[in-house]
PDB file of C-alpha atoms in Angstrom:
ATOM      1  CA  UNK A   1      70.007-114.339  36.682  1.00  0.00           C
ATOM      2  CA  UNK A   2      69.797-110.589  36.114  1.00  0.00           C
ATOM      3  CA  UNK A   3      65.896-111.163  35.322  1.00  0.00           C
ATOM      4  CA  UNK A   4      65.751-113.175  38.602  1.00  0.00           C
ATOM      5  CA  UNK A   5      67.204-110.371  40.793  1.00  0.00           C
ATOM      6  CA  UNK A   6      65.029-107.761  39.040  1.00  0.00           C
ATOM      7  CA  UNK A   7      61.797-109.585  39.654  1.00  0.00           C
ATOM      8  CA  UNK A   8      62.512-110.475  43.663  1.00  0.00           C
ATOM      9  CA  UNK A   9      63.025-106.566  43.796  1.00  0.00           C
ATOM     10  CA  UNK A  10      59.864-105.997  42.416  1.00  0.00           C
ATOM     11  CA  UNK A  11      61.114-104.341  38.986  1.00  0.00           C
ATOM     12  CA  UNK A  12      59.313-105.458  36.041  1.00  0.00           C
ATOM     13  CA  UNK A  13      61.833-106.485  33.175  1.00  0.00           C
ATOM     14  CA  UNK A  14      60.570-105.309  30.587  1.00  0.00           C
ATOM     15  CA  UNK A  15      58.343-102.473  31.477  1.00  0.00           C
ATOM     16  CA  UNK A  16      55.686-100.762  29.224  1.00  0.00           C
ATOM     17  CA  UNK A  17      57.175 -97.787  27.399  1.00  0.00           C
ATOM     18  CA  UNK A  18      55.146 -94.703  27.999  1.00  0.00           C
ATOM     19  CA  UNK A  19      52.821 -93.977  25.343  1.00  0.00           C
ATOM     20  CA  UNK A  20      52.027 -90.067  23.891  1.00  0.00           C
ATOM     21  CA  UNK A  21      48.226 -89.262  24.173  1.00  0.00           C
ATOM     22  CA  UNK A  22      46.444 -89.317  20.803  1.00  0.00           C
ATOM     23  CA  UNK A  23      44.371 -86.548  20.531  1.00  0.00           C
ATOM     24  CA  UNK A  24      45.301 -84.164  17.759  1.00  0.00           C
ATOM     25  CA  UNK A  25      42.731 -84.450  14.774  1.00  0.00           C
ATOM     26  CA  UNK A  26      43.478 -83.348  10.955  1.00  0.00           C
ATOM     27  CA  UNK A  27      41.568 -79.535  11.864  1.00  0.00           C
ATOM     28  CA  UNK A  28      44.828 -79.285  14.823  1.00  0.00           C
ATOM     29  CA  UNK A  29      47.418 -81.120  13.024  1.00  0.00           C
ATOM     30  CA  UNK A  30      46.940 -78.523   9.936  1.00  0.00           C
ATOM     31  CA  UNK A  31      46.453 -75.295  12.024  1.00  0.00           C
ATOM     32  CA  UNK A  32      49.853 -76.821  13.374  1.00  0.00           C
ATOM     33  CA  UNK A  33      51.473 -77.104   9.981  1.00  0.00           C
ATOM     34  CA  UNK A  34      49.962 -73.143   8.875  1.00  0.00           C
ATOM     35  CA  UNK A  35      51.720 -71.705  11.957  1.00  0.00           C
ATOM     36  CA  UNK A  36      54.975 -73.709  11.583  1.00  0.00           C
ATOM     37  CA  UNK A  37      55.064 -72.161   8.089  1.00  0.00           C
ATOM     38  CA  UNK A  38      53.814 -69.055   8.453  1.00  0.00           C
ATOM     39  CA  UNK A  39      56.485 -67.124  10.041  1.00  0.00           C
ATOM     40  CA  UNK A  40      59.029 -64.647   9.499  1.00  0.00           C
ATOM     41  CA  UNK A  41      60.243 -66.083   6.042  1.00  0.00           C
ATOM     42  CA  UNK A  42      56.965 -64.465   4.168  1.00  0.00           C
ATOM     43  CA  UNK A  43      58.053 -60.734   6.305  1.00  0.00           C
ATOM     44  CA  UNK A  44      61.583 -60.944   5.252  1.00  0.00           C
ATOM     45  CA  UNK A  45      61.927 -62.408   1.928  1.00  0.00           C
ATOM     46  CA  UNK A  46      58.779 -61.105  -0.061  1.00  0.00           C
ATOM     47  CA  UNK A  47      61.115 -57.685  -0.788  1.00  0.00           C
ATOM     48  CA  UNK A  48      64.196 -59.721  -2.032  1.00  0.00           C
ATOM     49  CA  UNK A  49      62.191 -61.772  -3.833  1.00  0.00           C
ATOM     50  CA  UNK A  50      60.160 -59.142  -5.855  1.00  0.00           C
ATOM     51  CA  UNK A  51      63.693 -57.378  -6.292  1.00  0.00           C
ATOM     52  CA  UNK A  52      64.666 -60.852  -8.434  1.00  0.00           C
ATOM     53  CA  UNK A  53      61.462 -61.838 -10.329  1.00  0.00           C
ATOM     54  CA  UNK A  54      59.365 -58.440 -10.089  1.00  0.00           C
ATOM     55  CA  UNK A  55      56.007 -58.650 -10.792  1.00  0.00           C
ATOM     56  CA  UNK A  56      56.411 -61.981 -11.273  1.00  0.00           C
ATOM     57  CA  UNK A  57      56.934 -62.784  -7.570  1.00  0.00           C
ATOM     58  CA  UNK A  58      53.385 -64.680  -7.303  1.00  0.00           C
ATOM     59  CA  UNK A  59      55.099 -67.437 -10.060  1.00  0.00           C
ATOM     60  CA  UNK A  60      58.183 -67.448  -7.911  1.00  0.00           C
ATOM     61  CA  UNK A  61      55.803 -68.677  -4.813  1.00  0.00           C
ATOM     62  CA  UNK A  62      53.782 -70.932  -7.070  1.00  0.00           C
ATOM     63  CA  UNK A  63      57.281 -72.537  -8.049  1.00  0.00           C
ATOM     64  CA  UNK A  64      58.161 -72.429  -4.196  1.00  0.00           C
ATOM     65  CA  UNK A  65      55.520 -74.930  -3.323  1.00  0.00           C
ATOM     66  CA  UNK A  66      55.304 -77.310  -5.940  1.00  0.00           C
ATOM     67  CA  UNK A  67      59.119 -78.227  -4.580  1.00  0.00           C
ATOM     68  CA  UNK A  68      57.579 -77.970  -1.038  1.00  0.00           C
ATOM     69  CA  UNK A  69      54.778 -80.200  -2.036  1.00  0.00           C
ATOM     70  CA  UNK A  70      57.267 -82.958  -3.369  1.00  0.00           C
ATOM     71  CA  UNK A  71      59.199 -83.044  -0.428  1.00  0.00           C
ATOM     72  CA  UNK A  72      55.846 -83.045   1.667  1.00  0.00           C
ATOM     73  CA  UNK A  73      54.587 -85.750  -0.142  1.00  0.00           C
ATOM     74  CA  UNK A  74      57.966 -87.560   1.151  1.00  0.00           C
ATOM     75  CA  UNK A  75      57.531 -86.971   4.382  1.00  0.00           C
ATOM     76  CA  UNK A  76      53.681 -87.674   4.116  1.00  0.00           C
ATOM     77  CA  UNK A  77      54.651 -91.473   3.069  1.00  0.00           C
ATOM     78  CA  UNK A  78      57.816 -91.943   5.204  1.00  0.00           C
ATOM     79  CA  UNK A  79      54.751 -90.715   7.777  1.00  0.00           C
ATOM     80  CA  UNK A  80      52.290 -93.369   7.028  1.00  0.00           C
ATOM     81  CA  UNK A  81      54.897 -95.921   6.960  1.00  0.00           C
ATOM     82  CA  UNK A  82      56.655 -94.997  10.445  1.00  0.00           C
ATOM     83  CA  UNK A  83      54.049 -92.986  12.299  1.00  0.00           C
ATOM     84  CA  UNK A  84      56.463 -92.298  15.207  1.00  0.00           C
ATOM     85  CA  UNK A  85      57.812 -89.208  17.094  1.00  0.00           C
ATOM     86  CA  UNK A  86      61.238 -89.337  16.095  1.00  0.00           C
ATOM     87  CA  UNK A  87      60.075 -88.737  12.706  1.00  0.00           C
ATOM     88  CA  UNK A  88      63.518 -87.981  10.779  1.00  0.00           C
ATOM     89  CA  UNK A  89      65.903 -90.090  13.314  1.00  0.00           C
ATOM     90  CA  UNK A  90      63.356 -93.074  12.449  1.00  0.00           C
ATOM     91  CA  UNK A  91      63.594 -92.221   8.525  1.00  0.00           C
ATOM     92  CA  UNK A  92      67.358 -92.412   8.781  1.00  0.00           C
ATOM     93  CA  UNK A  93      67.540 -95.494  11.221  1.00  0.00           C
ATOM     94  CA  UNK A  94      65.661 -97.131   8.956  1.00  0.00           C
ATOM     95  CA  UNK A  95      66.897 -96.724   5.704  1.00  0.00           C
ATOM     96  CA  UNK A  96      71.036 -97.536   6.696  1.00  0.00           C
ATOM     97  CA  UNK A  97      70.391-100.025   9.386  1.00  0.00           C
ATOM     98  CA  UNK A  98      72.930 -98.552  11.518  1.00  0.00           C
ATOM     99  CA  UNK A  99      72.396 -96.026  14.803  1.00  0.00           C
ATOM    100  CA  UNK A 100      75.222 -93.708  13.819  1.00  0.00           C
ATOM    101  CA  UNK A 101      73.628 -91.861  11.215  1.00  0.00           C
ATOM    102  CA  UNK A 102      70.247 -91.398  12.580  1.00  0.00           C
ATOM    103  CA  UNK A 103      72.218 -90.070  15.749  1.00  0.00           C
ATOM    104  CA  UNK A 104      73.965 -87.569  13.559  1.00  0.00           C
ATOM    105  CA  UNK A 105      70.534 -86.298  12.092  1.00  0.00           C
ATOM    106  CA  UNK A 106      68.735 -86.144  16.063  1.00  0.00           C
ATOM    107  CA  UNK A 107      71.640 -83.755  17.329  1.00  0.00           C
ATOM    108  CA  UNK A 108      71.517 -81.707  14.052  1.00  0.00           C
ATOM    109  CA  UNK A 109      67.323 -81.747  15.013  1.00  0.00           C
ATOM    110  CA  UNK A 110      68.069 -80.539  18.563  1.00  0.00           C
ATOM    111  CA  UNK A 111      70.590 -77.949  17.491  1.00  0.00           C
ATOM    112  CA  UNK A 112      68.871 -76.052  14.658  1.00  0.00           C
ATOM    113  CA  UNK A 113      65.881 -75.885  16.883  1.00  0.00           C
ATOM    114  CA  UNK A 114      67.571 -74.970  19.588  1.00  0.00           C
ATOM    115  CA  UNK A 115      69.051 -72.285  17.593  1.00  0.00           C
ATOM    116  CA  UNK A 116      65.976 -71.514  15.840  1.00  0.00           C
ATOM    117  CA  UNK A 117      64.205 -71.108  19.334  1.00  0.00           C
ATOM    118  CA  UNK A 118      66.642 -68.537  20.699  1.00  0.00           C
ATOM    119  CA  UNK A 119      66.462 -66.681  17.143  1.00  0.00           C
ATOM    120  CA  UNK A 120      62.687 -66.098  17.749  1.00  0.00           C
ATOM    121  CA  UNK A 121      62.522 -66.113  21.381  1.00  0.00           C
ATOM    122  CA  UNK A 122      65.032 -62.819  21.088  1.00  0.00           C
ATOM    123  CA  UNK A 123      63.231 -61.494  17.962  1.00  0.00           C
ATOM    124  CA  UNK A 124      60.038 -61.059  19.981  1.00  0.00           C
ATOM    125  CA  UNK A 125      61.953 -59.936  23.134  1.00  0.00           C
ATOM    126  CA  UNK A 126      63.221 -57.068  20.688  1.00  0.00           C
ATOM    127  CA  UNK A 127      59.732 -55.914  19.912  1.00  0.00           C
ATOM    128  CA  UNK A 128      58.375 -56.368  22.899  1.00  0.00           C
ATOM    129  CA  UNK A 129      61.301 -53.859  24.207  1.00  0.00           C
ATOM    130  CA  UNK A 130      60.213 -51.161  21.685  1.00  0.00           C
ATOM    131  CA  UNK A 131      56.783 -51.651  22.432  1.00  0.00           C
ATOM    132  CA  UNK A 132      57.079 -51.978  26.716  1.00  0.00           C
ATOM    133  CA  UNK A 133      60.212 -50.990  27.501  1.00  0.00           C
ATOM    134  CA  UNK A 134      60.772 -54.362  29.042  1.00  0.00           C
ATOM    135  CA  UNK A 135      64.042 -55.515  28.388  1.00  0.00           C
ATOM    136  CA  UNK A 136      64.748 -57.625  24.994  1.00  0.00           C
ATOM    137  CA  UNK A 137      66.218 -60.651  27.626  1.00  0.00           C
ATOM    138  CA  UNK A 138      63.421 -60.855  29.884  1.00  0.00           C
ATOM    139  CA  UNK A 139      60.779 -61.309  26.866  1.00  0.00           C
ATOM    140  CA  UNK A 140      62.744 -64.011  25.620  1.00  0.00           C
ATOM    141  CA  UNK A 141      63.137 -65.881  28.767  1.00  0.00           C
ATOM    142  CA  UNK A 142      58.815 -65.179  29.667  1.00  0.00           C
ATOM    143  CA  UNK A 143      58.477 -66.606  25.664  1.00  0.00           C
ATOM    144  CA  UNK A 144      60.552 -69.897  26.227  1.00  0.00           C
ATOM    145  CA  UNK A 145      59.156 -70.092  29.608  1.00  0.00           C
ATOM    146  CA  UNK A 146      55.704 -69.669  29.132  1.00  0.00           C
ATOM    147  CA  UNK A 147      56.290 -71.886  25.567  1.00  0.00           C
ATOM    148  CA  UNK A 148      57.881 -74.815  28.069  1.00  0.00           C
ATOM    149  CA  UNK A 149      54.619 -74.881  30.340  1.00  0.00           C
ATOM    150  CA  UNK A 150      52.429 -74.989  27.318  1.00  0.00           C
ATOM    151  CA  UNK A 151      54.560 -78.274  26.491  1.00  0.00           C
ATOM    152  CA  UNK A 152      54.492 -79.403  30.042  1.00  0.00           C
ATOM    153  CA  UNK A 153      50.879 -79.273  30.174  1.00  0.00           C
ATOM    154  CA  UNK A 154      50.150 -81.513  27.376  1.00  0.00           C
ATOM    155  CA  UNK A 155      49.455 -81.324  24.241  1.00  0.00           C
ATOM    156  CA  UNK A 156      45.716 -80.714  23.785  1.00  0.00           C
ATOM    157  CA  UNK A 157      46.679 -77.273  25.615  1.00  0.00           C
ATOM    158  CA  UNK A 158      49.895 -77.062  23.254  1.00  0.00           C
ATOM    159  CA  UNK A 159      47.657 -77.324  20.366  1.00  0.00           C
ATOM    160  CA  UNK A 160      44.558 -75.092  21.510  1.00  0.00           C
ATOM    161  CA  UNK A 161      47.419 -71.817  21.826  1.00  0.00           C
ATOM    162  CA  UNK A 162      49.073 -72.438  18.591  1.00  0.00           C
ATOM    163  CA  UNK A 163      45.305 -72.650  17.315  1.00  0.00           C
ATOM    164  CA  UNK A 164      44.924 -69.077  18.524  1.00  0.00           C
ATOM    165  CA  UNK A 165      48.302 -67.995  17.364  1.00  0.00           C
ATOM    166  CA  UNK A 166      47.876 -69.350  14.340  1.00  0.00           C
ATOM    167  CA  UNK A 167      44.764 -67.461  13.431  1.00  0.00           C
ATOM    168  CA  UNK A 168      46.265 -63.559  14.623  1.00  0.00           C
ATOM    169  CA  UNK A 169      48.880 -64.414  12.190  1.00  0.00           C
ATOM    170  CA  UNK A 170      46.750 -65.325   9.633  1.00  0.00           C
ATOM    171  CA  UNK A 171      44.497 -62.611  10.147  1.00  0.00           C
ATOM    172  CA  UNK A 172      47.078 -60.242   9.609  1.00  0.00           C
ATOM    173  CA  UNK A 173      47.905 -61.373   6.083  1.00  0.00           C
ATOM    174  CA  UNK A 174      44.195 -61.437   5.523  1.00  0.00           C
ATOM    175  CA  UNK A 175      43.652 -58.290   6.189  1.00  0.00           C
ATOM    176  CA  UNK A 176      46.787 -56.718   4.267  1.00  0.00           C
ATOM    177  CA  UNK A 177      45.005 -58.923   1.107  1.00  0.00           C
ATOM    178  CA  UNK A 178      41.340 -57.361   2.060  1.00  0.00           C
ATOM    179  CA  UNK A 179      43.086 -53.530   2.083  1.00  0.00           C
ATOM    180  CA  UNK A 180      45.486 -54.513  -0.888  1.00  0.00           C
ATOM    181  CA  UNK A 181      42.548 -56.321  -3.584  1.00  0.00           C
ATOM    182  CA  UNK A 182      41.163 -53.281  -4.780  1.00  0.00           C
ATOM    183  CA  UNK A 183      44.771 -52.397  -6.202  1.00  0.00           C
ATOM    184  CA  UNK A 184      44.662 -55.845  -8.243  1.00  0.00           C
ATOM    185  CA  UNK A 185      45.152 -55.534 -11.660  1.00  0.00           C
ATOM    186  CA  UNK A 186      47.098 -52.203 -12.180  1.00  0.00           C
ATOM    187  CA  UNK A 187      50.021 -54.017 -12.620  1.00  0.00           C
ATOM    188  CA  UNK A 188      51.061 -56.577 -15.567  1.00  0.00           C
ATOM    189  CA  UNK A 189      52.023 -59.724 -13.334  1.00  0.00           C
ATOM    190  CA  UNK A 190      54.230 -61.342 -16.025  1.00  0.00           C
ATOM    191  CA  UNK A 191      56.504 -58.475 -16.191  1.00  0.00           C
ATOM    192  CA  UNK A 192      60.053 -59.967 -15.121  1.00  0.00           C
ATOM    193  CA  UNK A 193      62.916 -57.840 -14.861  1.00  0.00           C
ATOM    194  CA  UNK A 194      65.549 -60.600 -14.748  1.00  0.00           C
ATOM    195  CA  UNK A 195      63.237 -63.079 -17.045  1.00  0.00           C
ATOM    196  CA  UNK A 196      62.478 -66.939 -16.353  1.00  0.00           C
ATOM    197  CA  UNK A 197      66.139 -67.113 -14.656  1.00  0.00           C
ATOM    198  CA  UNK A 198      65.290 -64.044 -12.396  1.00  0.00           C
ATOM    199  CA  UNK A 199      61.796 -66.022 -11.028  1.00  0.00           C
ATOM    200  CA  UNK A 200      63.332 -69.576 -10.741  1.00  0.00           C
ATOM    201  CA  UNK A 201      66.268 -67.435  -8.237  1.00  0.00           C
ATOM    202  CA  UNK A 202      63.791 -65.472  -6.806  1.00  0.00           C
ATOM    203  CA  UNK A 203      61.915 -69.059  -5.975  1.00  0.00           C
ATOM    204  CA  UNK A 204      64.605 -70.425  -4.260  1.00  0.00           C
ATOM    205  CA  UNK A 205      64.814 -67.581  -1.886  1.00  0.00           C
ATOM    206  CA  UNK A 206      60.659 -67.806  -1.233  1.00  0.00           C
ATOM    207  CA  UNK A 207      61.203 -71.902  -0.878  1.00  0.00           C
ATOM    208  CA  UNK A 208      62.359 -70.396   3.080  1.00  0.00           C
ATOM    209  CA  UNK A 209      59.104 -69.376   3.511  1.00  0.00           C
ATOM    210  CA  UNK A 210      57.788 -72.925   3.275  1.00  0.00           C
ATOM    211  CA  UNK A 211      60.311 -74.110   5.613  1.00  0.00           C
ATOM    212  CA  UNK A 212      58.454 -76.252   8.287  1.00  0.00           C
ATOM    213  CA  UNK A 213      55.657 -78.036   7.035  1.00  0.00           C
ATOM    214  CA  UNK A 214      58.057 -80.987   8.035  1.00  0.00           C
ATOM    215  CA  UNK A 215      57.661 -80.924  11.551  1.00  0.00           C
ATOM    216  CA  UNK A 216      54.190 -81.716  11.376  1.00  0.00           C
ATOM    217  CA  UNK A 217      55.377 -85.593  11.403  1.00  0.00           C
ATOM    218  CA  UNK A 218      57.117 -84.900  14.588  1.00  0.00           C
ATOM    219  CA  UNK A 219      53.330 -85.722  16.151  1.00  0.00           C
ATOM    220  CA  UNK A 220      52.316 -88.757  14.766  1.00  0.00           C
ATOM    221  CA  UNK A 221      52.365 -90.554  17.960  1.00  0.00           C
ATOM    222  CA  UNK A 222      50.088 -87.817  19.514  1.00  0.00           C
ATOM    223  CA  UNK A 223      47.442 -87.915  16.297  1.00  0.00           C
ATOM    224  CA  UNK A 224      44.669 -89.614  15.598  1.00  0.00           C
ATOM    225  CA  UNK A 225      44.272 -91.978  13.152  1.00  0.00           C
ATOM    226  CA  UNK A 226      48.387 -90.933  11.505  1.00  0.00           C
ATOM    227  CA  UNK A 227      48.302 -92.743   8.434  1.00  0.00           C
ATOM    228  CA  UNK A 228      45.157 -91.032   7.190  1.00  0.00           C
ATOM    229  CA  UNK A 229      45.275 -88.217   9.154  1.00  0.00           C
ATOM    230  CA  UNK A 230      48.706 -87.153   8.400  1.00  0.00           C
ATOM    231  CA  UNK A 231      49.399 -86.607   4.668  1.00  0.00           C
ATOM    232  CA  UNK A 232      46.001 -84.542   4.265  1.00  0.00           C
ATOM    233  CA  UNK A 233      47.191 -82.500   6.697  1.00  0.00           C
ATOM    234  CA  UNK A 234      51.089 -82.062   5.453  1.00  0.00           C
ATOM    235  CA  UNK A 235      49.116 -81.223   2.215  1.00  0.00           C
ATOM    236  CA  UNK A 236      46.307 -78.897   3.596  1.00  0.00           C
ATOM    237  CA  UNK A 237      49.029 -76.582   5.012  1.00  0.00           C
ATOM    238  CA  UNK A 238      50.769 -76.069   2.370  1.00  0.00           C
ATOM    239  CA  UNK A 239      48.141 -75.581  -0.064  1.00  0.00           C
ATOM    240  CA  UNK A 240      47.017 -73.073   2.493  1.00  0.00           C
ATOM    241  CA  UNK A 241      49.787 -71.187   2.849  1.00  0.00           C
ATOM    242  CA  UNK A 242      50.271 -71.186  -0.725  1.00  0.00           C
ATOM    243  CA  UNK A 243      47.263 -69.358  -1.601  1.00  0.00           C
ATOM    244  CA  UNK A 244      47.977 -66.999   0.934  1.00  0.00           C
ATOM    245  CA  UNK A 245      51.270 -66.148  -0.090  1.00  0.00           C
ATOM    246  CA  UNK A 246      50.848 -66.033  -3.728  1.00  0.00           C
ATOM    247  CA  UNK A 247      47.401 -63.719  -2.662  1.00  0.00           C
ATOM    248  CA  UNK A 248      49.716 -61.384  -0.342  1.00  0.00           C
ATOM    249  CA  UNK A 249      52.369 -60.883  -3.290  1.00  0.00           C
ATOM    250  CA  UNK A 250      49.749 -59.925  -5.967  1.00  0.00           C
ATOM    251  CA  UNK A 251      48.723 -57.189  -3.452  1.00  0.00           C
ATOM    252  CA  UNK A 252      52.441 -56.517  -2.663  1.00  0.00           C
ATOM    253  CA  UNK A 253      53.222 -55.586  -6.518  1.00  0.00           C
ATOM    254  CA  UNK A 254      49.750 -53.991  -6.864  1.00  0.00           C
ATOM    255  CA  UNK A 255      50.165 -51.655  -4.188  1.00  0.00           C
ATOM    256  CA  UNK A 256      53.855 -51.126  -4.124  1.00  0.00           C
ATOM    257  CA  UNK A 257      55.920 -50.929  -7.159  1.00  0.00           C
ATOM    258  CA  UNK A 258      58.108 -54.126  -7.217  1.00  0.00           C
ATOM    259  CA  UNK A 259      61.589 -51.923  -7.100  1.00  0.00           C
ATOM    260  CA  UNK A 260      60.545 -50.112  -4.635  1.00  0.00           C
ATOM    261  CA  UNK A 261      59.266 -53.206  -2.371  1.00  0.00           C
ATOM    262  CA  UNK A 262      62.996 -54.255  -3.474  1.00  0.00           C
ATOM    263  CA  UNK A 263      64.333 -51.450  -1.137  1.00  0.00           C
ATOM    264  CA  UNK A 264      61.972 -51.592   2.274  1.00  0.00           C
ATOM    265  CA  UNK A 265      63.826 -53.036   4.977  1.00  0.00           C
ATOM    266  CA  UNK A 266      59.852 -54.076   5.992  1.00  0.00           C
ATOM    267  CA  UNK A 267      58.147 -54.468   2.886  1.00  0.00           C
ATOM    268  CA  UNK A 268      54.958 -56.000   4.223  1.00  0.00           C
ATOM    269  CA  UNK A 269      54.263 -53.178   6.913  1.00  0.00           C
ATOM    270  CA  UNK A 270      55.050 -50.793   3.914  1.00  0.00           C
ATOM    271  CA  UNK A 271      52.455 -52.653   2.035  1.00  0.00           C
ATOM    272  CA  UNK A 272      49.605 -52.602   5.113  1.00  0.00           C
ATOM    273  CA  UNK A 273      50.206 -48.700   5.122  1.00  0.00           C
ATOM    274  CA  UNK A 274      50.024 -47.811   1.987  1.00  0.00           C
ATOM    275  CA  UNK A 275      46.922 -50.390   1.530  1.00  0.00           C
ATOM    276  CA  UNK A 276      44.953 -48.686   4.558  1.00  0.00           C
ATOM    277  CA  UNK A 277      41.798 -46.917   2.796  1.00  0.00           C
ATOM    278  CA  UNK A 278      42.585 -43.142   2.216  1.00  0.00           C
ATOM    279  CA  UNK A 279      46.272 -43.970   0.763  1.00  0.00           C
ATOM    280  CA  UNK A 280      48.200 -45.859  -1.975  1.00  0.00           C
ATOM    281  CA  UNK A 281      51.246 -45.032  -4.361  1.00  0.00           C
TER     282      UNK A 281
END
């Protein structure tokens, strides 16, 4: 009866659900993965964890993403085997049969990110105030608005700005490993203050810097090719961000003395400085 009334109003009952536009390749999907990991874990942890582990601190990272890379490998096959948008709510859904749980796990999503989102958003409102003098609030709000219109847009233009993004962050640990290589080597990189306990600690803390790669199966639906496409590229990120931060704490230790990294409240721009031809420790 209800299917009767819907069709002589000219409402189709069971209308086509609207499908996301597949057109993110492995080169995007990874570049997505790099920026979602590279981030302000690498800036804020790198002292702390050279404070645990010393000189040691590229092991710590090495440890760091050999857990990353098991739970990426996780997510990889859960990937291949439910290449949907939802990503974890799916996982869940499917693994107790029952909506409850999965609902749980999609509010906790939405909340953390939400969080997450206003953490950065007001972090880059903060330096743009002490850079502009425009105030801390109104660089958040042009962030999360100019972020939403991005997203609005679609995601080929989503994808083509973190592209860019992606590549001035990565530039700038580049370049603090170009400066920093020539001080490679001064240092004995097995030297660990707090011994094998001090550098599995210390890897713990530098797992934070890894956090992320999982949201690359949050665009299955929009990628081409998933099942294929998708693991290489959960794996290419973090094997790229591995090198890099592994590369950017040898030059850390090399240039800086490990205790004394300890102590910067900004370790890496201590590191740029003092790696800048013309000075050093």
């Amino acid at each position: 009866m209800a299917q009767t009334v819907k069709q002589e109003a000219g409402i189709a009952p069971n209308p086509e659900k609207p499908k996301l536009r597949r057109s993110l390749g492995l080169f995007e999907l990874t570049m997505y993965g790099v920026g979602i990991i590279l981030g302000a874990g690498i800036y804020a942890i790198i002292g702390v964890g050279a404070g645990v582990a010393g000189n040691a601190l590229w092991l710590s990272f090495l440890i760091g993403a050999i857990i990353a890379s098991f739970t990426g490998l996780s997510y990889a096959e859960l990937g291949t085997m439910f290449p949907k948008e939802a990503a974890e709510y799916v996982y869940m859904k499917r693994a107790f049969k029952k909506e409850y749980p999965a609902f749980l796990v999609g509010w906790l999503i939405i909340i953390v990110g939400t969080i997450a989102a206003s953490v950065v958003a007001l972090g880059f409102g903060g330096y743009l105030e002490a850079l502009t003098g425009i105030p801390a609030l109104w660089g958040a709000l042009a962030l999360v608005l100019g972020c939403s219109f991005l997203n609005y847009r679609g995601i080929r233009e989503s994808a083509n700005a973190n592209i860019i993004f992606t590549v001035i962050e990565m530039l700038g640990l580049i370049l603090i490993i170009l400066f920093g290589m020539s001080h490679v080597g001064s240092v004995d990189y097995f030297e660990m203050p707090g011994g094998l306990n001090g550098v599995m600690m210390a890897a713990v803390l530098v797992f934070f810097a890894y956090v992320g790669f999982e949201d690359v199966v949050n665009l299955s639906e929009e990628t081409k090719s998933p099942r294929k496409v998708m693991p290489k590229a959960l794996i290419l990120s973090v094997v790229i961000t591995t090198i890099m931060y592994i590369l950017v704490s040898l030059v850390a230790v090399s240039v800086i003395p490990w205790n004394v990294l300890a102590e910067s409240s900004a370790p890496i721009a201590d590191v740029a400085e003092a790696s800048l031809p013309g000075t050093g420790w």
